[in-house]
Amino acid sequence: MSARKSTLFAAAFAAALSSAAGSAAAADLDIPVLVPVTGFLALEGTSQRNGAVLAIREAPEGVTVRSEVIDTGTSPEGAVTALERASGRGTPTAVAASMLGTQMLAMLPLADEYGIPLVTVSGTASITERGNPWVFRFFPGDGVTKTAHARYVAEELGKRRPAVIYQTTAYGQSGQAHLRDAFGKLGVEPVFEEGVDPGIRDMLPVLTKAMAANPDVLVLHLHSGPTALFVRQATAMNPGVPIVAGSAMHQPSTAALLEPAELRGVCAETSASPVSGGSPEMERFTAEYRTAFGTEPDAFALGQYDGIRMVLDAAAKGADTPEAVRDALAKGTYRGLAMTYHSDGRGNMAHSAVIVCYDGSSRVPAVVKRYDVAP
């Protein structure tokens, strides 16, 4: 989205929210949405944006919200510039902050200096390992998801020779480190590990090298586009080993890049799969998301939705300053649609992960295993 379109969208959105909330508001919040909607993380970032926007649109009675969507791109500088721009009119009550780990790491010092709660779905583990009291993660970190990832491979599939292909970004390196640790605790040693740049357009070289190591499973920790490319080329090669991918594979937008037959037997870790259903509340969310955006929701959208809903719930109960919102998130418990959230003292709010698998007949996966991890 261009800057001009973002501004127009924000103005129309804020006006609609103000009109809906009326003039008797008990809380007046400013919650900018600073996420990547262009660049290599556009699919995931757009989902994150949509989840935040839908939550704000459903603000509780008595709560008004000003909001602006600013595209951070994928550079750290873009994220910092977006946060400074959003803070130019006063300190935001909270920010829906980029899911890209390198951008979050760049935003953290500024959030600490300005006193702004950052509500994110970034999976990069280190963002909550720096003692910053202003960051809150509503997607399970790599310590949770990669443990589930490795346990499913070793315990459910019985595989002992994984080949691990990961992204060279902070996201990919964080996941690779946690996968290695999780496999080590299970007594499993990967037979192959290699990082690939998100800009690579041909996965055959790394796929060929991985198969030369004679793995019994291919384990991916890639962004959405590279995941789809790898699965397509692996299917064409027919390596004869299963694929268990990272959370990017659960996204309907990723599955849409592949034919259902190409997805047969492919599994992925994630925090939730809204399109798979499971409860009336989840199905309501999915229906409203489709109506609002004309696309299918994923776990990133749902996690950001739950996170902003927790902020709004706190505001409805009187937390209308950044400090009060920070304290409510740090000390409270919130029953969201994906799971029940509470902080582990470092801002990690999500402590569950699921494994989903495709049967080759559709692009909607089934939830086959759930892992709850004590914080």
Coordinates of C-alpha atoms in Angstrom, one line a residue:
M1 CA 0.0 0.0 0.0
S2 CA 1.4 3.4 -0.9
A3 CA 1.8 6.1 1.8
R4 CA -1.0 8.1 0.3
K5 CA -3.3 5.1 0.3
S6 CA -2.3 4.3 3.8
T7 CA -3.2 7.8 5.0
L8 CA -6.6 7.7 3.2
F9 CA -7.4 4.3 4.6
A10 CA -6.4 5.5 8.1
A11 CA -8.5 8.6 7.9
A12 CA -11.6 6.7 6.7
F13 CA -11.0 4.0 9.2
A14 CA -10.6 6.4 12.1
A15 CA -13.8 8.3 11.1
A16 CA -15.8 5.1 10.9
L17 CA -14.5 4.1 14.4
S18 CA -15.3 7.4 15.9
S19 CA -18.8 7.4 14.4
A20 CA -19.5 3.9 15.7
A21 CA -18.3 4.6 19.2
G22 CA -20.2 7.8 19.8
S23 CA -19.3 10.7 22.0
A24 CA -19.7 9.2 25.4
A25 CA -16.4 7.3 25.2
A26 CA -14.8 6.3 28.5
A27 CA -11.4 5.7 26.8
D28 CA -9.8 7.4 23.8
L29 CA -7.0 5.4 22.4
D30 CA -4.3 5.8 19.7
I31 CA -3.3 2.5 18.3
P32 CA -1.2 2.8 15.1
V33 CA -0.6 -0.3 13.0
L34 CA 3.0 -0.4 11.9
V35 CA 3.6 -3.6 9.9
P36 CA 5.2 -4.7 6.6
V37 CA 2.7 -4.9 3.8
T38 CA 5.3 -4.7 1.0
G39 CA 8.5 -6.6 0.4
F40 CA 9.2 -10.3 1.0
L41 CA 7.0 -10.4 4.1
A42 CA 4.0 -8.8 2.4
L43 CA 1.7 -11.9 2.8
E44 CA 2.3 -12.3 6.5
G45 CA 2.4 -8.6 7.2
T46 CA -1.0 -8.1 5.4
S47 CA -2.5 -10.8 7.6
Q48 CA -1.1 -9.1 10.7
R49 CA -2.5 -5.7 9.6
N50 CA -5.9 -7.2 8.9
G51 CA -6.1 -8.8 12.3
A52 CA -5.3 -5.5 14.0
V53 CA -7.7 -3.6 11.9
L54 CA -10.6 -6.1 12.5
A55 CA -10.0 -5.9 16.3
I56 CA -10.0 -2.1 16.3
R57 CA -13.1 -2.1 14.2
E58 CA -14.8 -4.2 17.0
A59 CA -13.7 -1.9 19.9
P60 CA -15.9 -2.3 22.9
E61 CA -18.7 0.2 23.6
G62 CA -17.3 3.3 25.2
V63 CA -13.8 2.9 23.7
T64 CA -12.8 5.1 20.7
V65 CA -9.7 4.4 18.7
R66 CA -7.6 6.5 16.4
S67 CA -5.5 4.4 14.1
E68 CA -3.2 4.7 11.2
V69 CA -1.7 2.0 9.1
I70 CA 1.9 2.7 8.2
D71 CA 3.9 0.3 5.9
T72 CA 7.2 -0.5 7.5
G73 CA 8.6 -2.3 4.5
T74 CA 11.2 -4.9 5.7
S75 CA 14.1 -2.8 6.7
P76 CA 14.9 -2.0 10.4
E77 CA 15.2 1.7 9.4
G78 CA 11.6 1.6 8.0
A79 CA 10.3 0.3 11.3
V80 CA 12.0 2.9 13.3
T81 CA 10.8 5.7 11.0
A82 CA 7.3 4.4 11.2
L83 CA 7.4 4.4 15.0
E84 CA 8.8 7.9 15.1
R85 CA 6.2 9.1 12.7
A86 CA 3.4 7.5 14.7
S87 CA 4.8 9.1 17.9
G88 CA 5.0 12.5 16.3
R89 CA 1.4 13.5 17.4
G90 CA 1.9 12.2 20.9
T91 CA 2.6 8.9 22.6
P92 CA 0.4 6.1 21.2
T93 CA -1.5 4.0 23.8
A94 CA -0.2 0.9 22.2
V95 CA 1.2 -0.2 18.8
A96 CA 0.5 -3.2 16.6
A97 CA 4.1 -3.7 15.8
S98 CA 5.9 -5.5 13.0
M99 CA 6.2 -9.3 13.0
L100 CA 9.6 -9.1 11.4
G101 CA 12.3 -9.9 14.1
T102 CA 14.9 -7.5 12.8
Q103 CA 12.4 -4.7 12.8
M104 CA 11.2 -5.5 16.3
L105 CA 14.8 -5.5 17.6
A106 CA 15.2 -2.0 16.0
M107 CA 12.0 -0.7 17.5
L108 CA 12.6 -2.0 21.1
P109 CA 15.0 0.8 22.3
L110 CA 12.6 3.5 21.0
A111 CA 9.6 1.9 22.6
D112 CA 11.5 1.8 25.9
E113 CA 12.5 5.4 25.6
Y114 CA 9.0 6.6 24.7
G115 CA 7.1 4.2 26.9
I116 CA 5.0 2.5 24.2
P117 CA 3.6 -1.1 24.5
L118 CA 4.4 -3.1 21.3
V119 CA 1.9 -5.8 20.5
T120 CA 3.3 -8.2 18.0
V121 CA 3.1 -11.7 16.5
S122 CA 6.8 -12.0 15.8
G123 CA 8.2 -15.4 16.4
T124 CA 11.8 -14.3 16.8
A125 CA 12.8 -15.5 20.3
S126 CA 15.3 -12.7 21.2
I127 CA 12.7 -9.9 21.2
T128 CA 11.5 -11.0 24.6
E129 CA 14.9 -11.9 25.9
R130 CA 16.3 -8.4 26.4
G131 CA 14.4 -7.3 29.5
N132 CA 12.3 -4.8 27.7
P133 CA 9.0 -4.3 29.6
W134 CA 7.2 -2.8 26.6
V135 CA 7.0 -5.8 24.3
F136 CA 4.2 -8.4 24.2
R137 CA 4.2 -11.3 21.8
F138 CA 0.8 -12.9 21.0
F139 CA 2.2 -15.7 18.8
P140 CA 4.2 -18.5 20.4
G141 CA 7.9 -17.9 20.2
D142 CA 10.4 -20.3 18.7
G143 CA 10.9 -21.9 22.1
V144 CA 7.3 -23.1 21.9
T145 CA 6.7 -23.7 18.2
K146 CA 10.1 -25.3 17.4
T147 CA 9.7 -27.6 20.3
A148 CA 6.3 -28.7 18.9
H149 CA 7.9 -28.9 15.4
A150 CA 10.7 -31.2 16.5
R151 CA 8.5 -33.3 18.8
Y152 CA 6.0 -34.0 16.0
V153 CA 8.9 -35.1 13.7
A154 CA 10.5 -37.3 16.2
E155 CA 7.7 -38.6 18.4
E156 CA 4.7 -38.8 16.0
L157 CA 6.5 -39.5 12.7
G158 CA 9.4 -41.4 14.3
K159 CA 12.0 -39.7 12.1
R160 CA 15.6 -39.5 13.2
R161 CA 17.4 -38.0 10.2
P162 CA 15.9 -34.5 9.5
A163 CA 17.3 -32.2 6.9
V164 CA 16.7 -28.6 8.1
I165 CA 16.4 -25.8 5.6
Y166 CA 15.9 -22.3 7.1
Q167 CA 15.9 -18.7 6.1
T168 CA 19.0 -16.5 6.5
T169 CA 16.9 -13.8 8.2
A170 CA 16.8 -13.3 12.0
Y171 CA 13.5 -15.2 11.9
G172 CA 15.2 -18.2 10.2
Q173 CA 18.3 -18.2 12.3
S174 CA 16.3 -18.0 15.5
G175 CA 14.1 -21.0 14.4
Q176 CA 17.1 -23.0 13.3
A177 CA 18.8 -22.5 16.7
H178 CA 15.7 -23.6 18.6
L179 CA 15.1 -26.6 16.2
R180 CA 18.7 -27.7 16.8
D181 CA 18.2 -27.4 20.6
A182 CA 14.8 -29.2 20.5
F183 CA 16.1 -32.0 18.3
G184 CA 19.1 -32.4 20.6
K185 CA 16.9 -32.9 23.7
L186 CA 15.1 -35.6 21.7
G187 CA 18.4 -37.3 20.8
V188 CA 18.0 -36.4 17.1
E189 CA 20.9 -35.1 15.0
P190 CA 20.0 -33.3 11.7
V191 CA 21.9 -34.8 8.8
F192 CA 21.8 -31.5 6.9
E193 CA 21.3 -27.8 7.8
E194 CA 21.5 -24.9 5.4
G195 CA 20.2 -21.3 5.3
V196 CA 18.8 -19.8 2.2
D197 CA 18.3 -16.1 1.3
P198 CA 14.6 -15.1 1.0
G199 CA 15.3 -13.7 -2.5
I200 CA 16.4 -17.1 -3.9
R201 CA 14.1 -18.2 -6.8
D202 CA 15.3 -21.7 -7.3
M203 CA 15.3 -24.3 -4.4
L204 CA 16.6 -27.2 -6.5
P205 CA 20.3 -26.6 -5.5
V206 CA 19.5 -26.8 -1.7
L207 CA 17.0 -29.5 -2.2
T208 CA 19.5 -31.6 -4.1
K209 CA 22.1 -31.2 -1.5
A210 CA 19.7 -32.0 1.3
M211 CA 18.6 -35.2 -0.4
A212 CA 22.2 -36.2 -0.9
A213 CA 22.5 -36.4 2.9
N214 CA 19.8 -39.2 2.9
P215 CA 17.3 -37.6 5.3
D216 CA 14.1 -39.3 6.3
V217 CA 12.2 -35.9 6.7
L218 CA 12.5 -32.4 5.3
V219 CA 12.1 -29.8 8.0
L220 CA 11.5 -26.2 6.8
H221 CA 11.7 -22.9 8.6
L222 CA 11.1 -20.5 5.7
H223 CA 8.9 -17.5 4.9
S224 CA 5.7 -18.0 2.9
G225 CA 7.0 -17.5 -0.7
P226 CA 10.1 -19.7 -0.2
T227 CA 8.0 -22.3 1.5
A228 CA 5.6 -22.6 -1.4
L229 CA 8.5 -22.7 -3.9
F230 CA 10.3 -25.4 -1.9
V231 CA 7.2 -27.6 -1.6
R232 CA 6.4 -27.3 -5.3
Q233 CA 9.9 -28.2 -6.4
A234 CA 10.1 -31.0 -3.8
T235 CA 6.8 -32.4 -5.1
A236 CA 8.1 -32.3 -8.7
M237 CA 11.3 -34.1 -7.6
N238 CA 9.3 -36.6 -5.6
P239 CA 12.0 -37.2 -2.9
G240 CA 9.9 -39.8 -1.1
V241 CA 10.2 -38.2 2.4
P242 CA 7.6 -36.1 4.3
I243 CA 7.8 -32.3 4.7
V244 CA 7.1 -30.7 8.1
A245 CA 7.2 -26.9 7.6
G246 CA 7.2 -23.8 9.7
S247 CA 4.2 -21.6 10.4
A248 CA 4.3 -20.0 6.9
M249 CA 2.9 -23.2 5.4
H250 CA -0.3 -23.0 7.4
Q251 CA -1.3 -19.7 5.8
P252 CA -4.1 -19.9 3.3
S253 CA -2.2 -17.4 1.2
T254 CA 0.8 -19.8 1.0
A255 CA -1.4 -22.8 0.3
A256 CA -3.1 -20.8 -2.5
L257 CA 0.2 -20.8 -4.3
L258 CA 0.1 -24.6 -4.6
E259 CA -2.3 -27.2 -6.0
P260 CA -4.0 -29.3 -3.4
A261 CA -2.2 -32.4 -4.7
E262 CA 1.1 -30.7 -4.1
L263 CA 0.2 -30.4 -0.5
R264 CA -0.5 -34.0 0.1
G265 CA 1.2 -35.1 3.4
V266 CA 2.7 -31.7 4.0
C267 CA 2.4 -30.6 7.7
A268 CA 3.3 -27.4 9.5
E269 CA 3.5 -26.0 13.0
T270 CA 1.5 -22.9 14.0
S271 CA -0.4 -21.4 16.9
A272 CA -3.9 -21.9 15.3
S273 CA -5.6 -22.5 12.0
P274 CA -8.8 -20.3 11.8
V275 CA -9.9 -21.8 8.4
S276 CA -9.9 -25.3 10.1
G277 CA -12.7 -24.2 12.4
G278 CA -13.1 -25.8 15.8
S279 CA -15.5 -23.5 17.7
P280 CA -18.4 -21.1 16.9
E281 CA -16.3 -18.2 18.0
M282 CA -13.5 -19.1 15.6
E283 CA -16.0 -19.6 12.7
R284 CA -17.5 -16.2 13.5
F285 CA -14.1 -14.6 13.3
T286 CA -13.3 -16.3 10.0
A287 CA -16.6 -15.3 8.5
E288 CA -16.1 -11.6 9.5
Y289 CA -12.5 -11.6 8.3
R290 CA -13.6 -12.9 4.9
T291 CA -16.4 -10.3 4.7
A292 CA -14.0 -7.5 5.6
F293 CA -11.0 -8.4 3.5
G294 CA -12.1 -11.0 0.9
T295 CA -9.4 -13.4 1.9
E296 CA -8.8 -16.2 4.4
P297 CA -7.4 -15.5 7.9
D298 CA -4.3 -17.2 9.3
A299 CA -2.8 -17.5 12.7
F300 CA -0.8 -14.3 12.3
A301 CA -4.1 -12.4 11.8
L302 CA -5.7 -14.2 14.7
G303 CA -2.8 -13.6 17.1
Q304 CA -2.7 -9.9 16.3
Y305 CA -6.5 -9.8 16.6
D306 CA -6.4 -11.4 20.0
G307 CA -3.5 -9.1 21.1
I308 CA -5.3 -5.9 20.2
R309 CA -8.5 -7.3 21.7
M310 CA -6.7 -7.8 25.0
V311 CA -5.6 -4.1 24.8
L312 CA -9.1 -3.0 24.1
D313 CA -10.5 -5.2 26.9
A314 CA -8.0 -3.6 29.3
A315 CA -9.0 -0.1 28.1
A316 CA -12.7 -0.9 28.6
K317 CA -11.8 -1.7 32.2
G318 CA -10.0 1.6 32.7
A319 CA -6.4 1.2 31.2
D320 CA -6.3 4.2 28.9
T321 CA -2.6 5.2 29.2
P322 CA 0.4 3.4 27.8
E323 CA 1.6 2.6 31.3
A324 CA -1.8 1.2 32.4
V325 CA -2.0 -0.9 29.2
R326 CA 1.5 -2.3 29.8
D327 CA 0.6 -3.3 33.3
A328 CA -2.6 -4.9 32.2
L329 CA -0.9 -7.0 29.6
A330 CA 2.0 -7.9 32.0
K331 CA -0.3 -9.0 34.8
G332 CA -3.6 -10.0 33.3
T333 CA -5.0 -13.1 31.6
Y334 CA -7.1 -13.0 28.5
R335 CA -9.1 -15.7 26.8
G336 CA -8.6 -15.2 23.1
L337 CA -9.8 -17.2 20.2
A338 CA -6.5 -19.1 19.6
M339 CA -5.7 -19.7 23.3
T340 CA -5.7 -18.1 26.7
Y341 CA -2.9 -15.5 27.0
H342 CA -0.8 -14.5 30.0
S343 CA 2.7 -13.2 30.3
D344 CA 5.6 -15.3 31.5
G345 CA 7.2 -12.2 32.9
R346 CA 9.1 -11.3 29.7
G347 CA 6.2 -10.5 27.5
N348 CA 5.6 -14.0 26.0
M349 CA 1.8 -14.2 26.0
A350 CA 1.2 -17.4 24.0
H351 CA 2.2 -20.9 25.2
S352 CA 0.5 -23.3 22.8
A353 CA 1.2 -24.6 19.3
V354 CA -0.5 -27.0 17.0
I355 CA 0.5 -29.2 14.0
V356 CA -1.7 -29.1 10.9
C357 CA -1.5 -31.4 7.9
Y358 CA -3.0 -31.4 4.4
D359 CA -4.6 -34.5 2.9
G360 CA -4.2 -33.5 -0.8
S361 CA -7.9 -32.9 -1.5
S362 CA -8.1 -29.3 -0.4
R363 CA -6.1 -26.3 0.8
V364 CA -7.6 -26.5 4.3
P365 CA -5.5 -28.4 6.7
A366 CA -6.6 -30.4 9.7
V367 CA -5.3 -29.9 13.2
V368 CA -3.6 -33.2 14.1
K369 CA -1.7 -32.4 17.3
R370 CA -1.7 -29.7 20.0
Y371 CA 1.2 -28.9 22.3
D372 CA 0.8 -26.8 25.5
V373 CA 4.0 -25.6 27.1
A374 CA 4.1 -24.4 30.7
P375 CA 5.7 -20.9 30.7

